[in-house]
């Protein structure tokens, strides 16, 4: 039951608010085999990660997930199979400087390297299939002018190339830089929810809480108010004020 959750909002204290009100988004059905979960979240200019093993039949501890994760942007990757046992380096999301990436559907057979990838991102390019795809993504974006200044069109084109390299018919990925997050699904389900809620007293000057939550992959148990994407081939741009734009992958 593998799922990636993307979260963005206009407040640093909103992740717990969303997770406690819709826990089935963040805590999937216990698996029959050992797995792992990983969280990547922003604090200031840094990307921090939290990664834990999850034994067969055990449920994710939501309090542990949320502890110290004061953030307005996050990726959560649930239900990652660990056939060789838990290894923090192999669990997504993966990070490089201020960038984060995770994916579903990277086969061990389909991801190949090339010289400039190995030279620039050797530690990623020699890792798991997902890490090697991340290295390819960074290389593609560097060729286009840099991963921080890239345009949505460049990211979509890079995701398409990653899918071609991934070696699987169904593929989903998320990528975040200092400006926005991107979501890509081909042959894979995606659903989303917008939140727009008052904070405190109706007469308070504080702006309302706004957020968007996207779930990619296995959507079993999602709340009914999550909207399914119009197709299983979707590219999404998530702004950090909670705005979302969906188009063709």
CSV table of C-alpha atoms in Angstrom, one decimal:
chain,number,residue,atom,x,y,z
A,1,UNK,CA,0.0,0.0,0.0
A,2,UNK,CA,2.5,2.6,-1.2
A,3,UNK,CA,1.4,6.2,-1.1
A,4,UNK,CA,3.1,9.6,-1.4
A,5,UNK,CA,1.4,12.6,0.3
A,6,UNK,CA,2.3,16.2,-0.7
A,7,UNK,CA,1.4,19.0,1.7
A,8,UNK,CA,1.6,22.8,1.3
A,9,UNK,CA,0.0,25.6,3.3
A,10,UNK,CA,0.4,29.2,4.4
A,11,UNK,CA,1.1,28.3,8.1
A,12,UNK,CA,3.9,26.4,9.9
A,13,UNK,CA,1.5,24.8,12.4
A,14,UNK,CA,-0.9,23.3,9.9
A,15,UNK,CA,0.5,19.9,9.2
A,16,UNK,CA,-0.7,18.6,12.6
A,17,UNK,CA,-4.1,20.2,12.1
A,18,UNK,CA,-4.6,18.4,8.8
A,19,UNK,CA,-3.2,15.0,9.9
A,20,UNK,CA,-5.3,14.9,13.1
A,21,UNK,CA,-8.5,15.8,11.2
A,22,UNK,CA,-7.9,13.3,8.4
A,23,UNK,CA,-5.5,10.6,9.8
A,24,UNK,CA,-6.4,8.0,7.1
A,25,UNK,CA,-4.4,10.2,4.7
A,26,UNK,CA,-1.2,9.8,6.7
A,27,UNK,CA,-1.7,6.4,8.3
A,28,UNK,CA,-2.4,3.6,5.9
A,29,UNK,CA,-3.6,0.1,6.6
A,30,UNK,CA,-0.9,-2.1,8.3
A,31,UNK,CA,1.0,-4.2,5.8
A,32,UNK,CA,1.7,-8.0,5.9
A,33,UNK,CA,5.4,-7.3,5.5
A,34,UNK,CA,8.1,-5.1,6.9
A,35,UNK,CA,8.0,-1.6,5.3
A,36,UNK,CA,9.2,1.9,6.0
A,37,UNK,CA,8.0,5.5,5.9
A,38,UNK,CA,9.8,8.7,5.2
A,39,UNK,CA,9.0,12.4,5.7
A,40,UNK,CA,10.8,15.4,4.1
A,41,UNK,CA,9.8,18.8,5.4
A,42,UNK,CA,11.1,22.4,5.2
A,43,UNK,CA,12.3,24.4,8.1
A,44,UNK,CA,13.5,27.8,6.9
A,45,UNK,CA,15.9,27.2,4.0
A,46,UNK,CA,16.6,23.6,5.1
A,47,UNK,CA,15.1,20.3,4.0
A,48,UNK,CA,15.0,17.9,7.0
A,49,UNK,CA,14.0,14.2,6.9
A,50,UNK,CA,12.6,11.7,9.3
A,51,UNK,CA,12.7,8.0,8.3
A,52,UNK,CA,11.5,5.0,10.3
A,53,UNK,CA,11.0,1.2,9.8
A,54,UNK,CA,7.5,-0.2,10.2
A,55,UNK,CA,7.2,-3.8,11.2
A,56,UNK,CA,4.6,-6.2,9.6
A,57,UNK,CA,1.2,-5.6,11.1
A,58,UNK,CA,2.1,-2.4,12.8
A,59,UNK,CA,0.5,1.0,12.2
A,60,UNK,CA,2.4,4.3,11.8
A,61,UNK,CA,2.6,6.3,15.0
A,62,UNK,CA,1.1,9.7,14.0
A,63,UNK,CA,2.5,11.5,17.0
A,64,UNK,CA,6.0,10.3,16.1
A,65,UNK,CA,5.5,11.4,12.5
A,66,UNK,CA,4.4,14.9,13.6
A,67,UNK,CA,6.9,15.5,16.4
A,68,UNK,CA,9.1,18.5,15.7
A,69,UNK,CA,7.7,18.8,12.1
A,70,UNK,CA,6.7,22.5,12.2
A,71,UNK,CA,6.5,23.2,8.5
A,72,UNK,CA,4.5,24.6,5.7
A,73,UNK,CA,5.7,22.1,3.1
A,74,UNK,CA,6.2,18.3,3.3
A,75,UNK,CA,6.4,15.1,1.4
A,76,UNK,CA,5.4,11.8,3.1
A,77,UNK,CA,6.2,8.5,1.5
A,78,UNK,CA,4.2,5.6,3.1
A,79,UNK,CA,4.4,1.8,2.7
A,80,UNK,CA,7.8,1.5,1.1
A,81,UNK,CA,8.9,-2.1,0.8
A,82,UNK,CA,12.2,-3.0,2.5
A,83,UNK,CA,13.1,-6.5,1.1
A,84,UNK,CA,16.7,-6.1,2.2
A,85,UNK,CA,15.8,-4.7,5.6
A,86,UNK,CA,15.6,-1.1,6.8
A,87,UNK,CA,18.2,1.3,5.5
A,88,UNK,CA,17.8,5.0,6.1
A,89,UNK,CA,19.6,6.0,2.9
A,90,UNK,CA,17.3,3.8,0.8
A,91,UNK,CA,14.0,5.3,2.2
A,92,UNK,CA,12.4,8.2,0.3
A,93,UNK,CA,12.0,11.1,0.2
A,94,UNK,CA,15.6,11.8,-0.8
A,95,UNK,CA,17.2,15.2,-0.4
A,96,UNK,CA,20.0,17.1,-2.0
A,97,UNK,CA,20.7,20.5,-0.5
A,98,UNK,CA,17.3,22.4,-0.6
A,99,UNK,CA,15.7,19.9,-2.9
A,100,UNK,CA,13.6,16.8,-2.2
A,101,UNK,CA,12.3,13.9,-4.3
A,102,UNK,CA,10.4,10.6,-4.0
A,103,UNK,CA,8.8,8.2,-6.4
A,104,UNK,CA,6.8,5.1,-6.9
A,105,UNK,CA,7.4,2.6,-9.7
A,106,UNK,CA,11.2,2.7,-10.2
A,107,UNK,CA,12.3,-0.8,-11.1
A,108,UNK,CA,15.8,-2.1,-10.4
A,109,UNK,CA,16.2,-3.1,-14.1
A,110,UNK,CA,15.2,0.1,-15.8
A,111,UNK,CA,17.4,2.9,-14.4
A,112,UNK,CA,20.7,3.4,-16.1
A,113,UNK,CA,23.4,6.0,-15.5
A,114,UNK,CA,25.6,8.2,-17.7
A,115,UNK,CA,28.9,10.0,-17.2
A,116,UNK,CA,27.7,13.5,-16.2
A,117,UNK,CA,25.2,12.1,-13.7
A,118,UNK,CA,27.9,10.0,-12.0
A,119,UNK,CA,30.3,13.0,-12.0
A,120,UNK,CA,27.9,15.5,-10.5
A,121,UNK,CA,25.8,13.3,-8.2
A,122,UNK,CA,27.8,10.1,-7.7
A,123,UNK,CA,26.5,9.3,-4.2
A,124,UNK,CA,22.9,9.4,-5.7
A,125,UNK,CA,23.7,7.9,-9.0
A,126,UNK,CA,25.2,4.7,-7.4
A,127,UNK,CA,22.3,4.2,-5.0
A,128,UNK,CA,18.8,2.7,-5.3
A,129,UNK,CA,16.7,3.1,-8.5
A,130,UNK,CA,14.8,6.0,-6.9
A,131,UNK,CA,18.1,7.7,-5.9
A,132,UNK,CA,19.5,7.3,-9.4
A,133,UNK,CA,16.3,8.8,-10.9
A,134,UNK,CA,16.8,11.8,-8.5
A,135,UNK,CA,20.3,12.2,-9.9
A,136,UNK,CA,19.0,12.1,-13.4
A,137,UNK,CA,16.3,14.7,-12.6
A,138,UNK,CA,18.9,17.1,-11.1
A,139,UNK,CA,21.1,16.7,-14.1
A,140,UNK,CA,18.3,17.4,-16.5
A,141,UNK,CA,17.2,20.5,-14.6
A,142,UNK,CA,20.8,21.7,-14.3
A,143,UNK,CA,21.1,21.5,-18.1
A,144,UNK,CA,18.0,23.7,-18.3
A,145,UNK,CA,19.4,26.4,-16.1
A,146,UNK,CA,19.3,25.1,-12.6
A,147,UNK,CA,16.9,23.2,-10.4
A,148,UNK,CA,16.0,26.3,-8.3
A,149,UNK,CA,15.1,28.5,-11.2
A,150,UNK,CA,13.4,25.9,-13.4
A,151,UNK,CA,10.0,26.3,-14.9
A,152,UNK,CA,7.0,23.9,-14.6
A,153,UNK,CA,7.4,22.9,-18.3
A,154,UNK,CA,11.0,21.9,-17.7
A,155,UNK,CA,10.0,19.8,-14.7
A,156,UNK,CA,7.2,18.1,-16.6
A,157,UNK,CA,9.6,17.2,-19.5
A,158,UNK,CA,12.1,15.9,-17.0
A,159,UNK,CA,9.5,13.8,-15.3
A,160,UNK,CA,8.6,12.3,-18.6
A,161,UNK,CA,12.2,11.3,-19.2
A,162,UNK,CA,12.4,9.8,-15.7
A,163,UNK,CA,9.3,7.7,-16.4
A,164,UNK,CA,10.9,6.4,-19.6
A,165,UNK,CA,14.0,5.4,-17.6
A,166,UNK,CA,12.1,4.0,-14.7
A,167,UNK,CA,11.2,0.7,-16.4
A,168,UNK,CA,7.5,0.5,-15.2
A,169,UNK,CA,4.2,1.2,-16.8
A,170,UNK,CA,2.8,3.0,-13.8
A,171,UNK,CA,5.0,5.8,-12.3
A,172,UNK,CA,4.5,8.6,-9.8
A,173,UNK,CA,6.9,11.2,-8.5
A,174,UNK,CA,7.2,14.3,-6.4
A,175,UNK,CA,9.9,17.0,-6.4
A,176,UNK,CA,10.2,20.2,-4.4
A,177,UNK,CA,12.6,23.1,-4.7
A,178,UNK,CA,12.7,26.5,-2.8
A,179,UNK,CA,9.8,27.9,-4.9
A,180,UNK,CA,7.2,25.2,-5.3
A,181,UNK,CA,6.4,21.4,-5.4
A,182,UNK,CA,5.6,19.3,-8.4
A,183,UNK,CA,3.6,16.0,-8.7
A,184,UNK,CA,3.6,13.6,-11.6
A,185,UNK,CA,1.4,10.5,-12.2
A,186,UNK,CA,1.2,8.2,-15.2
A,187,UNK,CA,-1.1,5.3,-14.9
A,188,UNK,CA,-1.5,6.0,-11.2
A,189,UNK,CA,-4.3,7.4,-9.1
A,190,UNK,CA,-4.1,10.9,-7.6
A,191,UNK,CA,-6.5,12.8,-5.3
A,192,UNK,CA,-6.4,16.1,-3.6
A,193,UNK,CA,-8.1,18.2,-0.9
A,194,UNK,CA,-8.2,22.0,-0.4
A,195,UNK,CA,-8.5,23.5,3.1
A,196,UNK,CA,-9.6,27.0,3.7
A,197,UNK,CA,-10.5,27.5,7.4
A,198,UNK,CA,-10.7,30.4,9.8
A,199,UNK,CA,-8.1,30.6,12.6
A,200,UNK,CA,-9.2,31.7,16.1
A,201,UNK,CA,-11.9,34.3,16.6
A,202,UNK,CA,-14.1,35.3,13.6
A,203,UNK,CA,-13.1,38.9,14.5
A,204,UNK,CA,-9.4,38.2,14.6
A,205,UNK,CA,-7.2,39.8,12.0
A,206,UNK,CA,-5.3,36.6,11.5
A,207,UNK,CA,-5.5,35.2,7.9
A,208,UNK,CA,-7.4,31.9,7.4
A,209,UNK,CA,-5.5,28.6,7.2
A,210,UNK,CA,-5.1,27.5,3.6
A,211,UNK,CA,-3.6,24.2,2.5
A,212,UNK,CA,-3.6,21.6,-0.2
A,213,UNK,CA,-3.0,17.9,0.3
A,214,UNK,CA,-2.4,15.5,-2.5
A,215,UNK,CA,-2.2,11.7,-2.3
A,216,UNK,CA,-0.6,9.7,-5.1
A,217,UNK,CA,-0.5,5.9,-5.5
A,218,UNK,CA,-2.8,3.6,-3.3
A,219,UNK,CA,-5.7,5.8,-2.3
A,220,UNK,CA,-7.5,3.2,-0.1
A,221,UNK,CA,-9.2,4.8,2.9
A,222,UNK,CA,-9.0,8.4,1.8
A,223,UNK,CA,-11.8,10.7,3.2
A,224,UNK,CA,-14.7,11.2,0.9
A,225,UNK,CA,-14.0,14.9,0.4
A,226,UNK,CA,-10.8,14.2,-1.4
A,227,UNK,CA,-11.3,14.8,-5.1
A,228,UNK,CA,-10.0,12.4,-7.7
A,229,UNK,CA,-7.9,13.8,-10.5
A,230,UNK,CA,-9.8,13.7,-13.9
A,231,UNK,CA,-7.4,11.1,-15.2
A,232,UNK,CA,-4.5,8.8,-14.2
A,233,UNK,CA,-2.0,10.9,-16.2
A,234,UNK,CA,-1.6,14.1,-14.3
A,235,UNK,CA,1.1,16.8,-13.7
A,236,UNK,CA,0.5,19.2,-10.8
A,237,UNK,CA,2.2,22.4,-9.6
A,238,UNK,CA,1.8,23.1,-5.9
A,239,UNK,CA,2.5,26.7,-4.8
A,240,UNK,CA,3.5,27.3,-1.2
A,241,UNK,CA,0.3,29.3,-0.4
A,242,UNK,CA,-1.7,26.2,-1.1
A,243,UNK,CA,-2.6,27.0,-4.7
A,244,UNK,CA,-2.8,24.0,-7.1
A,245,UNK,CA,-2.7,23.7,-10.8
A,246,UNK,CA,-3.3,20.3,-12.5
A,247,UNK,CA,-2.7,19.5,-16.2
A,248,UNK,CA,-1.7,16.6,-18.4
A,249,UNK,CA,1.4,14.6,-17.5
